[in-house]
Coordinates of C-alpha atoms in Angstrom, one line a residue:
X107 CA -2.3 -86.9 -73.4
X108 CA 0.9 -88.3 -72.2
X109 CA 0.9 -87.9 -68.3
X110 CA 4.3 -87.3 -66.7
X111 CA 4.2 -88.2 -63.0
X112 CA 5.9 -85.8 -60.5
X113 CA 6.3 -87.0 -56.9
X114 CA 5.7 -83.7 -55.1
X115 CA 6.0 -85.2 -51.6
X116 CA 9.8 -84.6 -51.1
X117 CA 11.9 -81.5 -51.8
X118 CA 14.3 -83.3 -54.1
X119 CA 11.6 -84.9 -56.3
X120 CA 12.2 -84.8 -60.0
X121 CA 10.7 -86.1 -63.3
X122 CA 9.7 -89.8 -63.3
X123 CA 9.9 -90.3 -59.5
X124 CA 13.4 -89.4 -58.2
X125 CA 16.3 -87.2 -59.1
X126 CA 19.2 -88.7 -61.1
X127 CA 22.3 -88.8 -58.9
X128 CA 24.6 -85.9 -59.9
X129 CA 21.9 -84.2 -61.9
X130 CA 22.2 -80.8 -60.2
X131 CA 19.9 -79.0 -62.6
X132 CA 17.1 -81.4 -61.8
X133 CA 17.6 -81.2 -58.2
X134 CA 17.7 -77.4 -58.2
X135 CA 14.4 -77.4 -60.2
X136 CA 12.8 -79.8 -57.7
X137 CA 13.9 -77.6 -54.8
X138 CA 12.6 -74.5 -56.6
X139 CA 9.3 -76.2 -57.3
X140 CA 9.0 -77.3 -53.7
X141 CA 9.7 -73.8 -52.5
X142 CA 7.0 -72.3 -54.7
X143 CA 4.5 -74.8 -53.6
X144 CA 5.2 -74.1 -50.0
X145 CA 4.9 -70.3 -50.4
X146 CA 2.1 -69.9 -52.8
X147 CA -1.2 -68.4 -51.3
X148 CA -3.1 -71.4 -52.5
X149 CA -2.9 -74.9 -51.1
X150 CA -2.2 -77.4 -53.8
X151 CA -3.4 -81.0 -53.3
X152 CA -4.1 -84.2 -55.1
X153 CA -6.7 -86.9 -54.5
X154 CA -7.5 -90.3 -55.9
X155 CA -10.2 -89.9 -58.7
X156 CA -12.7 -92.3 -57.2
X157 CA -14.5 -93.2 -54.0
X158 CA -13.9 -90.8 -51.2
X159 CA -11.4 -88.6 -53.1
X160 CA -8.7 -89.5 -50.5
X161 CA -5.9 -86.9 -50.5
X162 CA -2.5 -88.2 -51.8
X163 CA -0.6 -85.0 -51.6
X164 CA -1.0 -81.6 -49.8
X165 CA 1.4 -78.7 -50.1
X166 CA 3.2 -77.7 -46.9
X167 CA 1.5 -74.2 -46.7
X168 CA -1.7 -76.0 -45.5
X169 CA -0.1 -75.7 -42.0
X170 CA -0.1 -72.0 -42.2
X171 CA -3.5 -71.6 -43.7
X172 CA -5.5 -74.3 -42.1
X173 CA -3.4 -75.3 -39.1
X174 CA -3.1 -79.0 -40.2
X175 CA 0.0 -80.9 -41.0
X176 CA -0.1 -82.2 -44.6
X177 CA 0.9 -85.7 -43.6
X178 CA -2.1 -85.8 -41.2
X179 CA -4.4 -84.7 -44.0
X180 CA -3.1 -87.4 -46.3
X181 CA -3.3 -90.1 -43.6
X182 CA -7.0 -89.6 -43.0
X183 CA -9.0 -91.0 -46.0
X184 CA -12.0 -88.9 -45.1
X185 CA -10.3 -85.7 -44.1
X186 CA -11.6 -83.5 -47.0
X187 CA -15.2 -84.6 -46.6
X188 CA -15.2 -84.5 -42.9
X189 CA -14.1 -80.9 -42.7
X190 CA -16.5 -79.3 -45.1
X191 CA -19.3 -77.4 -43.4
X192 CA -22.5 -79.5 -43.0
X193 CA -24.5 -76.8 -44.8
X194 CA -22.2 -76.8 -47.8
X195 CA -21.4 -80.5 -48.1
X196 CA -24.7 -81.7 -49.8
X197 CA -24.3 -79.4 -52.8
X198 CA -20.7 -80.5 -53.3
X199 CA -21.4 -84.3 -52.9
X200 CA -24.3 -84.2 -55.3
X201 CA -22.3 -82.6 -58.1
X202 CA -18.7 -83.9 -57.6
X203 CA -19.2 -86.8 -60.1
X204 CA -19.6 -84.2 -62.8
X205 CA -15.8 -83.7 -62.8
X206 CA -15.5 -86.9 -64.7
X207 CA -17.8 -85.5 -67.5
X208 CA -16.6 -81.9 -67.4
X209 CA -13.0 -82.4 -66.5
X210 CA -13.0 -79.6 -64.0
X211 CA -15.2 -78.2 -61.1
X212 CA -15.0 -75.2 -58.9
X213 CA -16.6 -74.7 -55.5
X214 CA -16.8 -72.2 -52.7
X215 CA -17.5 -73.7 -49.3
X216 CA -16.6 -73.3 -45.6
X217 CA -13.7 -75.5 -44.3
X218 CA -13.1 -76.3 -40.7
X219 CA -9.6 -75.3 -39.6
X220 CA -7.6 -76.5 -36.6
X221 CA -9.1 -74.1 -34.1
X222 CA -12.6 -75.2 -34.9
X223 CA -13.7 -72.1 -36.8
X224 CA -14.4 -72.1 -40.5
X225 CA -12.7 -70.4 -43.4
X226 CA -14.4 -69.8 -46.8
X227 CA -12.3 -71.5 -49.5
X228 CA -12.4 -71.4 -53.3
X229 CA -11.6 -74.9 -54.5
X230 CA -10.7 -75.4 -58.1
X231 CA -10.5 -79.1 -59.1
X232 CA -9.1 -80.6 -62.4
X233 CA -9.2 -84.2 -63.5
X234 CA -6.0 -85.6 -64.9
X235 CA -6.2 -88.6 -67.3
X236 CA -3.4 -90.9 -68.4
X237 CA -2.4 -91.5 -72.1
X238 CA -5.3 -94.0 -72.4
X239 CA -7.9 -91.5 -71.2
X240 CA -8.3 -93.3 -67.8
X241 CA -8.7 -90.9 -64.8
X242 CA -5.4 -90.8 -63.0
X243 CA -5.9 -88.3 -60.3
X244 CA -7.6 -85.0 -59.3
X245 CA -5.5 -81.9 -58.7
X246 CA -7.0 -79.2 -56.5
X247 CA -6.2 -75.7 -55.5
X248 CA -7.6 -74.3 -52.2
X249 CA -7.6 -70.5 -51.7
X250 CA -8.8 -68.7 -48.6
X251 CA -11.5 -66.2 -49.6
X252 CA -12.9 -65.5 -46.1
X253 CA -12.3 -61.8 -46.3
X254 CA -13.9 -61.5 -49.7
X255 CA -17.0 -63.4 -48.5
X256 CA -17.2 -61.3 -45.4
X257 CA -17.2 -58.1 -47.6
X258 CA -19.7 -59.7 -50.0
X259 CA -22.1 -60.6 -47.2
X260 CA -21.9 -57.2 -45.7
X261 CA -22.5 -55.5 -49.0
X262 CA -25.3 -57.9 -49.9
X263 CA -27.0 -57.3 -46.6
X264 CA -26.8 -53.6 -46.9
X265 CA -27.9 -53.8 -50.6
X266 CA -30.8 -56.0 -49.9
X267 CA -32.0 -53.8 -47.0
X268 CA -31.8 -50.7 -49.1
X269 CA -33.2 -52.3 -52.2
X270 CA -36.3 -53.6 -50.2
X271 CA -37.0 -50.1 -49.0
X272 CA -36.3 -48.5 -52.3
X273 CA -38.5 -50.8 -54.3
X274 CA -41.5 -50.2 -52.0
X275 CA -40.9 -46.5 -52.2
X276 CA -40.4 -46.5 -55.9
X277 CA -43.7 -48.2 -56.4
X278 CA -45.4 -45.2 -55.0
X279 CA -42.9 -42.7 -56.4
X280 CA -43.5 -43.8 -60.0
X281 CA -47.3 -43.1 -59.7
X282 CA -46.9 -39.6 -58.4
X283 CA -47.0 -37.1 -61.3
X284 CA -43.6 -35.3 -61.6
X285 CA -42.8 -36.4 -58.0
X286 CA -39.1 -35.3 -58.4
X287 CA -40.3 -31.7 -58.2
X288 CA -42.1 -32.2 -54.9
X289 CA -40.0 -31.4 -51.9
X290 CA -42.5 -33.2 -49.7
X291 CA -41.7 -36.6 -51.2
X292 CA -38.7 -36.8 -48.8
X293 CA -40.9 -36.5 -45.8
X294 CA -43.4 -38.9 -47.3
X295 CA -40.6 -41.4 -47.9
X296 CA -39.3 -41.0 -44.3
X297 CA -42.8 -41.9 -42.9
X298 CA -43.2 -44.9 -45.1
X299 CA -39.7 -46.1 -44.3
X300 CA -40.5 -45.9 -40.6
X301 CA -43.6 -48.0 -41.1
X302 CA -41.8 -50.6 -43.2
X303 CA -38.7 -50.9 -41.1
X304 CA -40.5 -52.1 -38.0
X305 CA -41.8 -55.4 -39.6
X306 CA -38.7 -55.9 -41.7
X307 CA -36.6 -55.6 -38.6
X308 CA -38.1 -58.6 -36.8
X309 CA -38.5 -60.6 -40.1
X310 CA -34.7 -60.2 -40.6
X311 CA -34.1 -61.4 -37.1
X312 CA -36.3 -64.4 -37.5
X313 CA -34.5 -65.3 -40.7
X314 CA -31.2 -65.4 -38.9
X315 CA -32.6 -67.8 -36.3
X316 CA -34.1 -70.0 -39.1
X317 CA -30.7 -70.1 -40.8
X318 CA -29.1 -71.5 -37.6
X319 CA -31.9 -74.0 -37.2
X320 CA -31.5 -75.3 -40.8
X321 CA -27.8 -75.8 -40.2
X322 CA -28.7 -77.9 -37.1
X323 CA -31.2 -80.0 -39.1
X324 CA -28.6 -80.7 -41.8
X325 CA -26.2 -81.8 -39.0
X326 CA -28.9 -84.2 -37.7
X327 CA -29.4 -85.6 -41.2
X328 CA -25.7 -86.2 -41.5
X329 CA -25.6 -88.0 -38.1
X330 CA -28.7 -90.1 -39.1
X331 CA -27.0 -91.2 -42.2
X332 CA -23.8 -92.1 -40.3
X333 CA -25.9 -94.1 -37.8
X334 CA -27.7 -96.0 -40.5
X335 CA -24.4 -97.0 -42.1
X336 CA -22.6 -97.9 -38.8
X337 CA -25.4 -99.5 -36.7
X338 CA -26.6 -102.9 -37.8
X339 CA -28.6 -103.6 -34.6
X340 CA -32.1 -101.9 -34.6
X341 CA -32.0 -101.3 -30.9
X342 CA -28.6 -99.6 -31.1
X343 CA -29.8 -97.6 -34.1
X344 CA -32.9 -96.4 -32.2
X345 CA -30.8 -95.4 -29.3
X346 CA -28.4 -93.4 -31.4
X347 CA -31.2 -91.7 -33.2
X348 CA -32.8 -90.8 -29.9
X349 CA -29.5 -89.4 -28.7
X350 CA -29.1 -87.3 -31.9
X351 CA -32.7 -85.9 -31.5
X352 CA -32.0 -85.0 -27.9
X353 CA -28.8 -83.3 -28.6
X354 CA -30.3 -81.2 -31.4
X355 CA -33.5 -80.6 -29.3
X356 CA -35.7 -81.2 -32.3
X357 CA -38.9 -80.8 -30.4
X358 CA -37.9 -77.2 -29.5
X359 CA -36.8 -76.6 -33.2
X360 CA -40.1 -77.7 -34.5
X361 CA -42.1 -75.5 -32.2
X362 CA -39.9 -72.4 -32.6
X363 CA -39.6 -72.7 -36.4
X364 CA -43.4 -72.7 -36.6
X365 CA -43.5 -69.6 -34.4
X366 CA -40.8 -67.9 -36.4
X367 CA -42.4 -68.5 -39.7
X368 CA -45.8 -67.3 -38.4
X369 CA -44.3 -64.1 -37.0
X370 CA -42.4 -63.5 -40.3
X371 CA -45.6 -64.0 -42.4
X372 CA -47.4 -61.5 -40.1
X373 CA -44.5 -59.0 -40.6
X374 CA -44.5 -59.5 -44.4
X375 CA -48.3 -59.0 -44.4
X376 CA -47.8 -55.7 -42.6
X377 CA -45.4 -54.6 -45.3
X378 CA -47.8 -55.8 -48.0
X379 CA -50.6 -53.8 -46.4
X380 CA -48.4 -50.7 -46.4
X381 CA -47.7 -51.1 -50.1
X382 CA -51.3 -51.8 -50.8
X383 CA -52.2 -48.5 -49.1
X384 CA -49.7 -46.7 -51.4
X385 CA -51.3 -48.4 -54.4
X386 CA -54.8 -47.4 -53.3
X387 CA -53.5 -43.8 -52.8
X388 CA -52.0 -43.5 -56.1
X389 CA -54.4 -45.8 -58.1
X390 CA -51.5 -47.8 -59.6
X391 CA -52.3 -48.9 -63.1
X392 CA -55.1 -46.4 -63.5
X393 CA -54.1 -43.7 -65.9
X394 CA -57.4 -43.1 -67.7
X395 CA -60.3 -40.8 -66.7
X396 CA -62.6 -42.6 -64.3
X397 CA -65.5 -41.9 -61.9
X398 CA -64.1 -41.7 -58.4
X399 CA -64.9 -40.6 -54.9
X400 CA -63.0 -37.5 -53.7
X401 CA -63.7 -38.5 -50.1
X402 CA -62.0 -41.9 -50.7
X403 CA -59.1 -40.1 -52.2
X404 CA -58.8 -37.6 -49.3
X405 CA -58.9 -40.5 -46.8
X406 CA -56.3 -42.6 -48.5
X407 CA -54.1 -39.5 -48.8
X408 CA -54.5 -38.8 -45.1
X409 CA -53.4 -42.3 -44.3
X410 CA -50.2 -41.8 -46.4
X411 CA -49.3 -38.4 -44.9
X412 CA -50.4 -39.4 -41.3
X413 CA -46.8 -39.7 -40.1
X414 CA -46.0 -36.3 -41.4
X415 CA -48.9 -34.6 -39.7
X416 CA -49.7 -36.5 -36.5
X417 CA -47.2 -34.8 -34.3
X418 CA -48.1 -31.3 -35.3
X419 CA -51.8 -31.0 -36.2
X420 CA -55.2 -32.4 -35.4
X421 CA -57.3 -33.2 -38.4
X422 CA -60.9 -31.9 -38.5
X423 CA -63.1 -33.3 -41.3
X424 CA -66.4 -31.8 -42.3
X425 CA -67.4 -33.8 -45.3
X426 CA -70.6 -32.7 -47.1
X427 CA -72.6 -34.6 -49.8
X428 CA -70.2 -35.1 -52.6
X429 CA -71.1 -37.0 -55.8
X430 CA -68.5 -39.1 -57.6
X431 CA -66.8 -37.1 -60.4
X432 CA -65.0 -38.0 -63.6
X433 CA -61.2 -37.4 -62.9
X434 CA -57.7 -38.6 -62.9
X435 CA -57.8 -39.9 -59.3
X436 CA -54.1 -40.5 -58.7
X437 CA -53.3 -36.9 -59.8
X438 CA -56.0 -35.4 -57.6
X439 CA -54.6 -37.4 -54.7
X440 CA -51.3 -35.8 -55.4
X441 CA -53.0 -32.3 -55.2
X442 CA -54.5 -33.2 -51.8
X443 CA -51.2 -34.5 -50.5
X444 CA -49.4 -31.3 -51.6
X445 CA -52.0 -29.2 -49.9
X446 CA -52.0 -31.3 -46.7
X447 CA -48.1 -31.3 -46.4
X448 CA -48.1 -27.6 -47.1
X449 CA -50.6 -27.1 -44.3
X450 CA -48.5 -29.1 -41.9
X451 CA -45.3 -27.2 -42.8
X452 CA -47.1 -24.0 -42.1
X453 CA -47.8 -25.0 -38.5
X454 CA -45.1 -24.6 -35.8
X455 CA -46.0 -26.4 -32.6
X456 CA -49.5 -27.7 -32.6
X457 CA -52.4 -26.7 -34.7
X458 CA -55.5 -27.7 -36.7
X459 CA -55.9 -28.8 -40.2
X460 CA -59.5 -28.7 -41.4
X461 CA -61.0 -30.4 -44.5
X462 CA -64.4 -29.3 -45.9
X463 CA -66.2 -30.5 -48.9
X464 CA -69.4 -29.7 -50.8
X465 CA -71.0 -29.3 -54.2
X466 CA -73.4 -27.0 -56.1
X467 CA -74.4 -26.3 -59.7
X468 CA -72.4 -29.1 -61.3
X469 CA -69.3 -28.4 -59.3
X470 CA -67.6 -29.9 -56.3
X471 CA -65.2 -28.2 -53.9
X472 CA -62.6 -29.3 -51.4
X473 CA -61.3 -26.8 -48.8
X474 CA -58.0 -27.6 -46.9
X475 CA -57.3 -25.0 -44.2
X476 CA -54.7 -24.6 -41.4
X477 CA -54.0 -22.5 -38.4
X478 CA -50.4 -21.9 -39.4
X479 CA -48.3 -18.8 -40.1
X480 CA -50.2 -17.7 -43.1
X481 CA -48.8 -16.2 -46.4
X482 CA -47.6 -12.6 -46.7
X483 CA -49.8 -10.6 -49.1
X484 CA -46.9 -9.9 -51.4
X485 CA -46.4 -13.6 -51.9
X486 CA -50.0 -14.6 -52.6
X487 CA -49.9 -13.9 -56.3
X488 CA -46.8 -15.9 -56.8
X489 CA -47.3 -19.2 -54.9
X490 CA -48.4 -21.1 -58.0
X491 CA -45.4 -20.1 -60.0
X492 CA -42.9 -22.9 -60.8
X493 CA -40.0 -23.2 -58.3
X494 CA -41.3 -20.3 -56.2
X495 CA -41.3 -21.1 -52.4
X496 CA -40.9 -19.1 -49.2
X497 CA -39.5 -22.2 -47.4
X498 CA -36.0 -23.5 -47.2
X499 CA -34.3 -25.3 -50.1
X500 CA -35.8 -28.8 -50.3
X501 CA -39.1 -28.0 -48.6
X502 CA -41.1 -27.1 -51.7
X503 CA -44.6 -28.4 -51.9
X504 CA -45.5 -28.7 -55.5
X505 CA -48.2 -26.0 -55.7
X506 CA -47.3 -25.2 -59.3
X507 CA -47.9 -28.9 -60.1
X508 CA -51.2 -28.9 -58.2
X509 CA -52.3 -25.8 -60.1
X510 CA -51.6 -27.6 -63.4
X511 CA -53.4 -30.7 -62.4
X512 CA -56.5 -28.8 -61.3
X513 CA -56.4 -26.7 -64.5
X514 CA -56.3 -30.0 -66.5
X515 CA -59.5 -30.9 -64.9
X516 CA -61.1 -27.6 -65.9
X517 CA -61.1 -26.4 -62.3
X518 CA -59.4 -23.7 -60.3
X519 CA -57.7 -23.2 -56.9
X520 CA -58.5 -20.3 -54.7
X521 CA -56.4 -19.2 -51.8
X522 CA -57.2 -17.0 -48.7
X523 CA -54.6 -16.3 -46.1
X524 CA -54.0 -14.1 -43.0
X525 CA -50.6 -13.8 -41.6
X526 CA -50.5 -15.4 -38.1
X527 CA -53.9 -16.9 -38.4
X528 CA -53.7 -19.5 -41.2
X529 CA -54.4 -20.3 -44.8
X530 CA -57.3 -21.9 -46.8
X531 CA -56.9 -23.5 -50.2
X532 CA -60.1 -24.4 -52.0
X533 CA -60.1 -26.7 -55.1
X534 CA -63.1 -26.3 -57.4
X535 CA -63.7 -29.1 -59.9
X536 CA -66.5 -29.7 -62.5
X537 CA -68.4 -33.0 -62.3
X538 CA -67.7 -33.4 -66.1
X539 CA -64.3 -32.0 -67.0
X540 CA -63.9 -30.8 -70.6
X541 CA -60.5 -32.6 -71.0
X542 CA -62.2 -36.0 -70.4
X543 CA -64.2 -35.7 -73.6
X544 CA -61.2 -34.5 -75.7

C-alpha cells in the first residue's frame, strides 16, 4: 500500500511532514489529532521495525499513565525492553519476530512505571510497510488493564479453590445412588472439605513462594546474559556472576525450593489418599454384582463418616463371622452410611453407636444401633416412606432409598426403637440375591 507519513511529534504536524503556511484547515486537523492522542486512554507509540524496536514516538498521555516523559522514552533505545517485567519478557522476546510474518501481534505483560511498581498493559502492535512492501515502522497501542487483571486473578483464585473441592466431592457424589435425596450428603461434604482444605492450604502457600523464587531465577538469568555480553575478561565475568549469585542467595533458593516441593508433594498425596478413600467407599467404576466383604464396606463407610460421628458417639464394633456375599457393594455402603448418619443425628450430647454382624441359614445380617432419642411409635410405620422425616428440613437420611436398595438385594430392614433409649436397624441380606441372576 502507499504509506503516508505523519509526523506526530509536534502539535502542528500535518500530512507529508509539516503544515503548509496559511493552511488553517490542515493546522486545525493536526491540532485536533494531537489533542485526541494526548487524551485517549491508550498510549500510542511507534518503533523502528528491527533490532531493539527503539521507540520513535510516544503520545503525551504516557506521562499520566506511566509517569515517564515521552521524550525520555524515545531517547532511551532500550526503554521498552528494559521496563517489561522479567517474568514476562522471555515470552515476548521469543515471539516478537512473528510480527514480520503475521503483520500484527498482541501481548499482555507487566510494565514498570515511574514509582517502581508494575501495571498490567495490553499491547497491540501492527507492522506498517511502505509501497514496496518493506517494513517501515511498528505502531503500538498500550492500554492499562491492571484492574481487569486484578479481578481476573481474584476470580480465578476463587474459582480454582472451589473447583478443586467440588471436583473431589463430585467424584464421590456421582457414585452415591440418588445422592441428591440424601440430606446427610451436606454433612459428608463438610467433613471431606475439612480434610482436603488442610493440605490444600499449605500447598497453595508453597506455590506462592515458588512463584516468587521463579521470578528471582529469571532475574538471575537476565543478569547472567547481560554479564556475558558486557564482560570480556573472564575474571571480571566470574566476579560479576558471583555477585549476582550472592544477591539472589541462590544457595538458599535451592534448598528452600526442594523443601517446598517436597512439602507440596506430601500435601497432594494426602489429598489423593482422601480421594482414594472415597473411591474405596463407593467402589468407583464397579456397577455390576460382585462378591464383596460387608465388613470391608462397613469399615470404609466408617472412615468416610468419621468426621460426622467422632464428636458425638463412640463406635463399638462386634463383628461376627461373615462370609462374602454377592451384592452391589457401593449401594450397600450407601445404606450403611445412611444408617450411621441417622444414628449420629439421633444422639444429642455423647452416646454410643454399636455395629453387630452375623450369619445363619444362607443369610447375613448387620445391626446398627444407637443410644439416641428413639422413634415415637406412631412414626415407626412411616420411616421408610419417601420424603418422610421427623427432622428439620435438610436433615433427611435417605431411609426410603436404603429400603429400596435392600429390597433390590432380596433382603429386608427391621427396626426396633424405644423413646429415650435408642434405636436398632437390622439389615438382612441373602448370600445369593435373586436379582443377581435375573
